[in-house]
Short mmCIF file of C-alpha atoms and ligand atoms in Angstrom, two decimals:
data_model
loop_
_atom_site.label_atom_id
_atom_site.label_comp_id
_atom_site.label_asym_id
_atom_site.label_seq_id
_atom_site.Cartn_x
_atom_site.Cartn_y
_atom_site.Cartn_z
CA UNK A 1 -58.72 -35.03 198.93
CA UNK A 2 -56.79 -38.01 200.14
CA UNK A 3 -53.38 -38.74 198.64
CA UNK A 4 -52.64 -41.66 200.94
CA UNK A 5 -52.75 -44.37 198.26
CA UNK A 6 -50.43 -47.08 196.98
CA UNK A 7 -47.91 -45.47 194.60
CA UNK A 8 -48.13 -48.38 192.13
CA UNK A 9 -51.82 -47.60 191.54
CA UNK A 10 -51.06 -44.10 190.33
CA UNK A 11 -49.90 -44.03 186.70
CA UNK A 12 -46.39 -42.60 186.28
CA UNK A 13 -47.64 -39.55 184.39
CA UNK A 14 -49.86 -38.38 187.28
CA UNK A 15 -48.42 -36.29 190.10
CA UNK A 16 -49.11 -38.36 193.26
CA UNK A 17 -50.12 -35.13 195.04
CA UNK A 18 -52.74 -34.41 192.36
CA UNK A 19 -54.40 -37.79 192.47
CA UNK A 20 -57.81 -36.27 193.38
CA UNK A 21 -60.90 -38.36 192.75
CA UNK A 22 -58.82 -41.34 191.60
CA UNK A 23 -57.47 -41.50 195.17
CA UNK A 24 -61.03 -41.60 196.48
CA UNK A 25 -61.90 -44.47 194.17
CA UNK A 26 -58.76 -46.42 195.19
CA UNK A 27 -59.73 -46.04 198.86
CA UNK A 28 -63.20 -47.36 198.06
CA UNK A 29 -61.69 -50.41 196.34
CA UNK A 30 -59.39 -50.99 199.33
CA UNK A 31 -62.47 -51.07 201.56
CA UNK A 32 -64.14 -53.58 199.24
CA UNK A 33 -61.25 -55.96 198.55
CA UNK A 34 -61.50 -57.91 201.85
CA UNK A 35 -65.04 -58.98 200.90
CA UNK A 36 -64.28 -60.31 197.43
CA UNK A 37 -63.30 -63.81 198.51
CA UNK A 38 -61.14 -65.64 195.99
CA UNK A 39 -61.71 -62.85 193.44
CA UNK A 40 -59.50 -60.58 195.57
CA UNK A 41 -56.56 -61.90 193.57
CA UNK A 42 -57.92 -60.00 190.55
CA UNK A 43 -58.62 -56.77 192.48
CA UNK A 44 -55.62 -54.99 190.95
CA UNK A 45 -57.55 -55.04 187.66
CA UNK A 46 -59.87 -52.49 189.23
CA UNK A 47 -56.93 -50.29 190.20
CA UNK A 48 -55.62 -50.05 186.63
CA UNK A 49 -57.72 -48.41 183.89
CA UNK A 50 -57.57 -50.44 180.70
CA UNK A 51 -57.00 -47.58 178.29
CA UNK A 52 -56.29 -43.87 178.63
CA UNK A 53 -56.36 -41.48 175.70
CA UNK A 54 -55.30 -37.82 175.99
CA UNK A 55 -56.01 -35.69 172.94
CA UNK A 56 -55.24 -32.17 171.78
CA UNK A 57 -58.26 -30.25 170.46
CA UNK A 58 -57.18 -27.23 168.38
CA UNK A 59 -60.10 -24.95 167.49
CA UNK A 60 -60.52 -21.84 165.42
CA UNK A 61 -62.47 -19.38 167.59
CA UNK A 62 -65.11 -17.05 166.15
CA UNK A 63 -62.57 -14.18 166.25
CA UNK A 64 -60.21 -16.10 163.92
CA UNK A 65 -57.55 -17.06 166.49
CA UNK A 66 -56.69 -20.69 167.27
CA UNK A 67 -56.79 -22.13 170.76
CA UNK A 68 -56.11 -25.62 172.19
CA UNK A 69 -58.13 -27.67 174.67
CA UNK A 70 -57.15 -30.91 176.36
CA UNK A 71 -59.53 -33.85 176.03
CA UNK A 72 -59.63 -37.33 177.57
CA UNK A 73 -61.34 -40.66 177.10
CA UNK A 74 -60.67 -43.35 179.67
CA UNK A 75 -61.93 -46.93 179.43
CA UNK A 76 -61.62 -48.31 182.91
CA UNK A 77 -62.88 -51.84 182.37
CA UNK A 78 -64.54 -53.64 179.46
CA UNK A 79 -64.72 -57.21 180.81
CA UNK A 80 -68.55 -57.21 180.82
CA UNK A 81 -69.15 -55.34 177.57
CA UNK A 82 -68.39 -52.11 175.75
CA UNK A 83 -67.20 -49.10 177.73
CA UNK A 84 -70.05 -46.76 178.72
CA UNK A 85 -70.04 -43.31 180.20
CA UNK A 86 -70.56 -39.63 179.67
CA UNK A 87 -68.47 -36.75 178.40
CA UNK A 88 -67.96 -33.78 180.69
CA UNK A 89 -67.12 -30.20 179.69
CA UNK A 90 -65.64 -28.40 182.69
CA UNK A 91 -62.68 -26.06 183.29
CA UNK A 92 -61.41 -28.29 186.11
CA UNK A 93 -61.60 -31.61 184.26
CA UNK A 94 -58.41 -33.56 184.88
CA UNK A 95 -57.12 -37.00 184.00
CA UNK A 96 -57.34 -38.46 187.55
CA UNK A 97 -60.90 -37.18 187.73
CA UNK A 98 -61.89 -38.82 184.42
CA UNK A 99 -60.16 -42.05 185.54
CA UNK A 100 -62.27 -42.10 188.72
CA UNK A 101 -65.46 -41.25 186.83
CA UNK A 102 -64.74 -44.10 184.38
CA UNK A 103 -64.14 -46.51 187.26
CA UNK A 104 -67.39 -45.45 188.93
CA UNK A 105 -69.15 -46.16 185.60
CA UNK A 106 -67.73 -49.74 185.56
CA UNK A 107 -68.96 -50.23 189.12
CA UNK A 108 -72.36 -48.61 188.45
CA UNK A 109 -73.09 -50.61 185.29
CA UNK A 110 -72.24 -53.81 187.17
CA UNK A 111 -74.36 -52.83 190.22
CA UNK A 112 -77.47 -52.43 188.05
CA UNK A 113 -76.33 -55.40 185.96
CA UNK A 114 -76.08 -53.74 182.54
CA UNK A 115 -73.90 -55.57 179.99
CA UNK A 116 -71.41 -52.70 179.88
CA UNK A 117 -67.98 -51.85 181.17
CA UNK A 118 -67.11 -48.34 182.30
CA UNK A 119 -65.63 -45.33 180.52
CA UNK A 120 -65.69 -41.55 180.74
CA UNK A 121 -64.56 -38.57 178.73
CA UNK A 122 -63.90 -34.95 179.37
CA UNK A 123 -62.74 -31.72 177.82
CA UNK A 124 -61.05 -29.10 179.95
CA UNK A 125 -63.14 -26.11 178.90
CA UNK A 126 -65.51 -23.60 180.46
CA UNK A 127 -68.41 -23.94 178.01
CA UNK A 128 -70.06 -20.73 179.23
CA UNK A 129 -67.25 -18.74 177.64
CA UNK A 130 -67.78 -20.07 174.10
CA UNK A 131 -70.42 -19.68 171.41
CA UNK A 132 -72.57 -22.58 170.15
CA UNK A 133 -70.52 -22.63 166.93
CA UNK A 134 -67.27 -22.90 168.91
CA UNK A 135 -68.69 -25.65 171.13
CA UNK A 136 -69.79 -27.54 168.04
CA UNK A 137 -66.24 -27.39 166.66
CA UNK A 138 -64.79 -28.52 170.03
CA UNK A 139 -67.25 -31.45 170.15
CA UNK A 140 -66.60 -32.53 166.57
CA UNK A 141 -62.81 -32.31 166.86
CA UNK A 142 -62.86 -34.13 170.22
CA UNK A 143 -65.04 -36.89 168.70
CA UNK A 144 -62.76 -37.16 165.71
CA UNK A 145 -59.68 -37.43 167.97
CA UNK A 146 -61.17 -40.31 170.01
CA UNK A 147 -62.95 -41.97 167.07
CA UNK A 148 -60.58 -44.95 166.97
CA UNK A 149 -61.63 -46.10 170.44
CA UNK A 150 -65.41 -45.41 170.44
CA UNK A 151 -68.35 -47.08 168.69
CA UNK A 152 -71.47 -49.15 169.46
CA UNK A 153 -69.44 -52.29 170.20
CA UNK A 154 -66.48 -50.56 171.80
CA UNK A 155 -67.33 -47.54 173.93
CA UNK A 156 -70.53 -45.49 173.89
CA UNK A 157 -70.41 -41.83 175.08
CA UNK A 158 -73.36 -39.99 176.66
CA UNK A 159 -74.09 -36.64 178.32
CA UNK A 160 -72.59 -35.61 181.65
CA UNK A 161 -71.92 -32.27 183.39
CA UNK A 162 -72.37 -29.40 180.85
CA UNK A 163 -73.12 -31.65 177.86
CA UNK A 164 -76.58 -32.44 176.51
CA UNK A 165 -78.61 -33.90 173.64
CA UNK A 166 -77.27 -31.28 171.21
CA UNK A 167 -73.65 -32.21 172.01
CA UNK A 168 -74.57 -35.89 171.55
CA UNK A 169 -76.10 -35.08 168.13
CA UNK A 170 -72.82 -33.51 166.99
CA UNK A 171 -70.90 -36.54 168.29
CA UNK A 172 -73.25 -38.98 166.55
CA UNK A 173 -73.06 -36.95 163.32
CA UNK A 174 -69.25 -36.74 163.38
CA UNK A 175 -68.96 -40.48 164.05
CA UNK A 176 -71.51 -41.28 161.30
CA UNK A 177 -69.76 -39.07 158.74
CA UNK A 178 -66.50 -40.92 159.34
CA UNK A 179 -68.29 -44.24 158.68
CA UNK A 180 -70.33 -43.01 155.72
CA UNK A 181 -73.69 -44.01 157.21
CA UNK A 182 -75.82 -43.20 160.28
CA UNK A 183 -74.68 -45.01 163.40
CA UNK A 184 -77.37 -44.25 165.96
CA UNK A 185 -76.05 -46.61 168.65
CA UNK A 186 -72.65 -44.86 168.75
CA UNK A 187 -73.83 -42.35 171.36
CA UNK A 188 -76.73 -42.23 173.87
CA UNK A 189 -78.62 -39.28 175.30
CA UNK A 190 -79.45 -38.11 171.76
CA UNK A 191 -82.61 -36.18 170.86
CA UNK A 192 -85.59 -38.45 170.21
CA UNK A 193 -85.57 -37.28 166.57
CA UNK A 194 -82.16 -38.94 166.15
CA UNK A 195 -82.88 -42.27 167.82
CA UNK A 196 -82.76 -41.02 171.39
CA UNK A 197 -84.93 -42.76 173.98
CA UNK A 198 -88.08 -41.34 175.50
CA UNK A 199 -87.49 -40.74 179.20
CA UNK A 200 -83.69 -40.41 178.88
CA UNK A 201 -83.52 -36.72 179.83
CA UNK A 202 -85.19 -37.27 183.17
CA UNK A 203 -83.89 -40.81 183.78
CA UNK A 204 -81.18 -39.98 186.33
CA UNK A 205 -83.53 -37.80 188.39
CA UNK A 206 -86.30 -40.40 188.12
CA UNK A 207 -83.89 -43.14 189.24
CA UNK A 208 -82.99 -41.10 192.33
CA UNK A 209 -86.66 -40.66 193.07
CA UNK A 210 -87.31 -44.42 192.75
CA UNK A 211 -84.38 -45.18 195.06
CA UNK A 212 -85.71 -42.63 197.56
CA UNK A 213 -89.12 -44.34 197.61
CA UNK A 214 -87.35 -47.59 198.57
CA UNK A 215 -84.86 -46.05 201.01
CA UNK A 216 -87.53 -44.24 203.05
CA UNK A 217 -89.15 -47.64 203.68
CA UNK A 218 -85.83 -49.13 204.85
CA UNK A 219 -85.17 -46.26 207.25
CA UNK A 220 -88.73 -45.90 208.57
CA UNK A 221 -89.42 -42.56 206.92
CA UNK A 222 -92.07 -41.16 204.56
CA UNK A 223 -91.72 -39.18 201.36
CA UNK A 224 -94.92 -37.23 201.90
CA UNK A 225 -93.97 -34.09 203.78
CA UNK A 226 -90.26 -35.08 203.85
CA UNK A 227 -87.85 -32.11 203.97
CA UNK A 228 -85.34 -32.36 201.16
CA UNK A 229 -82.25 -30.29 200.34
CA UNK A 230 -80.56 -30.66 196.96
CA UNK A 231 -77.15 -29.51 195.77
CA UNK A 232 -77.28 -29.14 191.98
CA UNK A 233 -80.19 -27.90 189.89
CA UNK A 234 -79.23 -29.20 186.46
CA UNK A 235 -80.65 -32.19 184.66
CA UNK A 236 -80.26 -34.46 187.71
CA UNK A 237 -81.04 -32.19 190.68
CA UNK A 238 -83.73 -30.27 188.80
CA UNK A 239 -85.67 -33.37 187.70
CA UNK A 240 -85.34 -35.02 191.12
CA UNK A 241 -86.59 -31.82 192.83
CA UNK A 242 -89.65 -31.75 190.57
CA UNK A 243 -90.49 -35.43 191.12
CA UNK A 244 -90.09 -35.10 194.91
CA UNK A 245 -92.38 -32.10 195.00
CA UNK A 246 -94.97 -33.87 192.84
CA UNK A 247 -94.88 -36.74 195.37
CA UNK A 248 -95.74 -34.36 198.21
CA UNK A 249 -92.24 -33.84 199.65
CA UNK A 250 -90.97 -30.36 200.57
CA UNK A 251 -87.85 -29.26 198.72
CA UNK A 252 -86.63 -26.69 201.23
CA UNK A 253 -83.23 -25.75 199.77
CA UNK A 254 -81.43 -25.76 196.45
CA UNK A 255 -77.73 -25.02 196.10
CA UNK A 256 -76.39 -24.49 192.59
CA UNK A 257 -73.25 -22.87 191.16
CA UNK A 258 -74.88 -19.42 191.35
CA UNK A 259 -76.23 -19.49 194.89
CA UNK A 260 -78.44 -21.15 197.52
CA UNK A 261 -82.19 -20.62 197.89
CA UNK A 262 -84.23 -21.71 200.89
CA UNK A 263 -87.83 -21.77 202.02
CA UNK A 264 -88.77 -23.49 205.25
CA UNK A 265 -92.28 -24.18 203.86
CA UNK A 266 -90.90 -25.75 200.66
CA UNK A 267 -89.75 -24.01 197.47
CA UNK A 268 -91.95 -23.78 194.38
CA UNK A 269 -89.75 -26.06 192.25
CA UNK A 270 -91.56 -25.44 188.95
CA UNK A 271 -91.33 -21.67 189.35
CA UNK A 272 -87.63 -22.01 190.23
CA UNK A 273 -86.97 -24.21 187.19
CA UNK A 274 -88.62 -21.58 184.99
CA UNK A 275 -86.67 -18.82 186.71
CA UNK A 276 -83.35 -20.67 186.27
CA UNK A 277 -84.19 -21.37 182.63
CA UNK A 278 -84.80 -17.67 181.98
CA UNK A 279 -81.78 -16.47 183.97
CA UNK A 280 -78.90 -18.45 182.47
CA UNK A 281 -79.54 -21.69 184.39
CA UNK A 282 -79.03 -20.45 187.96
CA UNK A 283 -81.28 -19.85 190.99
CA UNK A 284 -79.47 -16.69 192.10
CA UNK A 285 -81.83 -13.73 192.48
CA UNK A 286 -85.02 -15.83 192.48
CA UNK A 287 -87.84 -13.84 194.10
CA UNK A 288 -89.51 -14.66 197.42
CA UNK A 289 -86.82 -16.94 198.87
CA UNK A 290 -84.16 -16.69 201.55
CA UNK A 291 -80.51 -17.13 200.60
CA UNK A 292 -78.09 -19.25 202.64
CA UNK A 293 -74.33 -19.64 202.99
CA UNK A 294 -72.84 -23.09 202.15
CA UNK A 295 -72.26 -23.84 205.85
CA UNK A 296 -75.92 -23.12 206.60
CA UNK A 297 -77.01 -25.34 203.71
CA UNK A 298 -75.00 -28.34 204.95
CA UNK A 299 -76.28 -27.82 208.50
CA UNK A 300 -79.98 -27.83 207.55
CA UNK A 301 -82.17 -30.21 209.50
CA UNK A 302 -83.60 -32.34 206.69
CA UNK A 303 -84.93 -35.80 206.02
CA UNK A 304 -83.02 -36.29 202.77
CA UNK A 305 -79.91 -34.51 201.50
CA UNK A 306 -79.12 -35.02 197.82
CA UNK A 307 -75.71 -33.90 196.56
CA UNK A 308 -76.29 -33.80 192.79
CA UNK A 309 -73.52 -31.52 191.55
CA UNK A 310 -69.83 -32.46 191.45
CA UNK A 311 -67.48 -34.85 193.26
CA UNK A 312 -65.74 -34.07 196.55
CA UNK A 313 -68.51 -31.85 198.00
CA UNK A 314 -69.02 -33.63 201.34
CA UNK A 315 -65.61 -33.77 202.96
CA UNK A 316 -64.22 -34.18 206.47
CA UNK A 317 -64.61 -30.39 206.81
CA UNK A 318 -68.40 -30.22 206.41
CA UNK A 319 -69.59 -33.83 207.01
CA UNK A 320 -69.87 -33.15 210.75
CA UNK A 321 -72.39 -30.36 210.07
CA UNK A 322 -74.84 -32.62 208.26
CA UNK A 323 -78.09 -33.26 210.13
CA UNK A 324 -80.00 -35.11 207.39
CA UNK A 325 -81.55 -38.49 208.19
CA UNK A 326 -80.46 -39.89 204.85
CA UNK A 327 -78.04 -38.91 202.06
CA UNK A 328 -78.77 -39.99 198.48
CA UNK A 329 -75.96 -39.31 196.00
CA UNK A 330 -77.11 -37.86 192.68
CA UNK A 331 -73.61 -36.75 191.66
CA UNK A 332 -70.69 -39.09 191.05
CA UNK A 333 -68.28 -39.17 193.98
CA UNK A 334 -69.79 -36.33 196.07
CA UNK A 335 -68.66 -37.86 199.41
CA UNK A 336 -65.00 -38.48 200.26
CA UNK A 337 -64.07 -41.68 202.18
CA UNK A 338 -63.20 -39.55 205.26
CA UNK A 339 -66.64 -37.92 205.10
CA UNK A 340 -68.21 -41.38 204.72
CA UNK A 341 -66.63 -42.28 208.07
CA UNK A 342 -67.96 -39.15 209.77
CA UNK A 343 -71.48 -39.75 208.43
CA UNK A 344 -71.34 -43.40 209.52
CA UNK A 345 -70.25 -42.38 213.02
CA UNK A 346 -73.20 -39.99 213.16
CA UNK A 347 -75.59 -42.73 212.04
CA UNK A 348 -76.45 -41.11 208.69
CA UNK A 349 -76.86 -43.70 205.91
CA UNK A 350 -75.58 -42.83 202.42
CA UNK A 351 -77.17 -44.39 199.33
CA UNK A 352 -74.13 -44.32 197.04
CA UNK A 353 -73.80 -42.81 193.56
CA UNK A 354 -73.11 -46.16 191.86
CA UNK A 355 -76.64 -47.20 192.83
CA UNK A 356 -78.60 -43.98 193.27
CA UNK A 357 -77.70 -42.21 190.03
CA UNK A 358 -77.68 -45.31 187.80
CA UNK A 359 -81.02 -44.37 186.21
CA UNK A 360 -79.30 -42.32 183.51
CA UNK A 361 -77.04 -45.07 182.26
CA UNK A 362 -79.89 -47.57 182.56
CA UNK A 363 -82.03 -45.64 180.09
CA UNK A 364 -78.87 -45.11 177.99
CA UNK A 365 -78.72 -48.90 177.82
CA UNK A 366 -82.38 -48.97 176.72
CA UNK A 367 -81.53 -46.35 174.08
CA UNK A 368 -78.60 -48.42 172.77
CA UNK A 369 -80.79 -51.55 172.60
CA UNK A 370 -83.57 -49.65 170.77
CA UNK A 371 -81.05 -48.16 168.29
CA UNK A 372 -79.47 -51.55 167.56
CA UNK A 373 -82.91 -53.06 166.92
CA UNK A 374 -84.40 -49.93 165.29
CA UNK A 375 -87.48 -50.71 167.33
CA UNK A 376 -88.64 -48.08 169.79
CA UNK A 377 -90.54 -48.43 173.08
CA UNK A 378 -93.17 -46.11 174.55
CA UNK A 379 -92.36 -43.97 177.57
CA UNK A 380 -94.41 -46.06 179.97
CA UNK A 381 -92.47 -49.19 179.10
CA UNK A 382 -89.20 -47.33 179.59
CA UNK A 383 -90.17 -45.87 182.98
CA UNK A 384 -91.44 -49.25 184.19
CA UNK A 385 -88.31 -51.06 183.10
CA UNK A 386 -86.20 -48.33 184.73
CA UNK A 387 -88.11 -48.75 187.99
CA UNK A 388 -87.62 -52.54 187.88
CA UNK A 389 -83.87 -52.19 187.36
CA UNK A 390 -83.49 -49.62 190.17
CA UNK A 391 -85.66 -51.58 192.62
CA UNK A 392 -83.86 -54.89 192.10
CA UNK A 393 -80.46 -53.21 192.39
CA UNK A 394 -81.55 -51.49 195.61
CA UNK A 395 -82.70 -54.82 197.00
CA UNK A 396 -79.46 -56.56 196.03
CA UNK A 397 -77.35 -53.79 197.61
CA UNK A 398 -79.30 -53.74 200.89
CA UNK A 399 -79.07 -57.55 201.07
CA UNK A 400 -75.31 -57.38 200.50
CA UNK A 401 -75.03 -54.70 203.25
CA UNK A 402 -76.94 -56.90 205.72
CA UNK A 403 -74.94 -59.99 204.80
CA UNK A 404 -71.51 -58.36 205.18
CA UNK A 405 -72.39 -55.76 207.86
CA UNK A 406 -71.00 -52.94 205.72
CA UNK A 407 -72.16 -49.52 204.50
CA UNK A 408 -74.40 -49.29 201.44
CA UNK A 409 -71.41 -47.97 199.47
CA UNK A 410 -69.19 -50.92 200.32
CA UNK A 411 -72.14 -53.26 199.72
CA UNK A 412 -72.71 -51.78 196.25
CA UNK A 413 -68.98 -52.04 195.52
CA UNK A 414 -68.95 -55.69 196.66
CA UNK A 415 -71.83 -56.44 194.27
CA UNK A 416 -70.38 -54.46 191.33
CA UNK A 417 -66.75 -55.50 191.75
CA UNK A 418 -67.74 -59.16 192.15
CA UNK A 419 -69.60 -59.06 188.82
CA UNK A 420 -66.71 -57.33 187.07
CA UNK A 421 -64.09 -59.70 188.47
CA UNK A 422 -66.17 -62.83 187.80
CA UNK A 423 -66.22 -61.84 184.12
CA UNK A 424 -62.53 -61.01 184.30
CA UNK A 425 -61.67 -64.36 185.83
CA UNK A 426 -63.59 -66.54 183.38
CA UNK A 427 -62.23 -64.61 180.42
CA UNK A 428 -58.72 -65.38 181.71
CA UNK A 429 -55.48 -63.54 181.18
CA UNK A 430 -54.23 -63.00 177.63
CA UNK A 431 -51.78 -64.34 176.41
N1 LIG B 501 -73.17 -39.33 182.81
C1 LIG B 501 -74.12 -40.25 183.36
C2 LIG B 501 -73.51 -40.97 184.54
O1 LIG B 501 -72.59 -40.50 185.15
C3 LIG B 501 -74.73 -41.17 182.31
C4 LIG B 501 -73.75 -42.02 181.56
C5 LIG B 501 -74.37 -42.79 180.40
O2 LIG B 501 -75.56 -42.67 180.17
O3 LIG B 501 -73.62 -43.50 179.74
O4 LIG B 501 -73.98 -42.01 184.95
#
């Protein structure tokens, strides 16, 4: 990943050679700044996260020994409202990564015009190596360590990679115990039984699907019969794959952390989801499919390629292989700025993460609103409102791209950063 960024935008405690995803985000801001007009003078706000918390999480393991994990919560910007963003459990979680993910949340919430800032959390842990009881203790201790900076008015966590409704329940419970009463709006992505929203689990995948229905119109394509390849088969990639298949598209390849499966005629997504569910979450070993190597996956001739796993997957090394007609980003930060340039040169449009995967946080917003009002909506209402939000954001981003003659990513950044900096400017500088 690129390390060619302004030294002053890298906090002193981060090794400039290990700047990772934060470097990607800074490059994206640099590409946006020339289009911000008079707000450019506030652009440095975007390059400096508001608050960074690093916590130690000591846990007693089931075998009686004690081990320590490192946890983070970063609030990138809160000019437009409380911080909002998920919590990730992953062995490679790092501070620069969480900083970038928090910044992408600020941008995303502003692109779809939610009254939130951006935040993100993470614990450096491989959750597959620990029991449920150990993961519960990690979650509760992590929540307790960041409790001073979170809350319904301050910063609202949610699920992300390797966290789910159960983890959110433990977070909500830990937060509520510290207050002495139930605080449903403290966390989103909870089970419905605990004040979670209908439609939240599939919201990110559904949002990608809605964006795809719009994007195919823009680029003169059709979803029916479209050949789709997806990297990631978790909550986001798995739901999107199912919705695409239900709409008559052909999901020809799926690439998850266990392997890659391929069928020229289209995979049976439901059977694969069942298989993955029964075999520890992965597609490896699924019957009746061909397996591919990563290089072969990226080179597939497809209509739509959907990276829905982790950041930094499409780089200058594999971007040149891509022969999709359209890339829609389900993950956060899957495409590096260098890869963006290669795809642009090859005429492949990219619908960026901060627009395409905003369905999850949008229904998180609906969940927060429902919890604050203790008045719950039916699933139809939620899905319709989600579609409205995604469609208007898509329209606004494509208009911004046409107006400024820029990529959809830069257009989305112009829209999001303008909203953030307008709020920042009218609030003024304290003191
Ligand atoms: N983790 C999701 C994202 O990256 C959802 C965040 C949320 O719902 O707050 O957008």
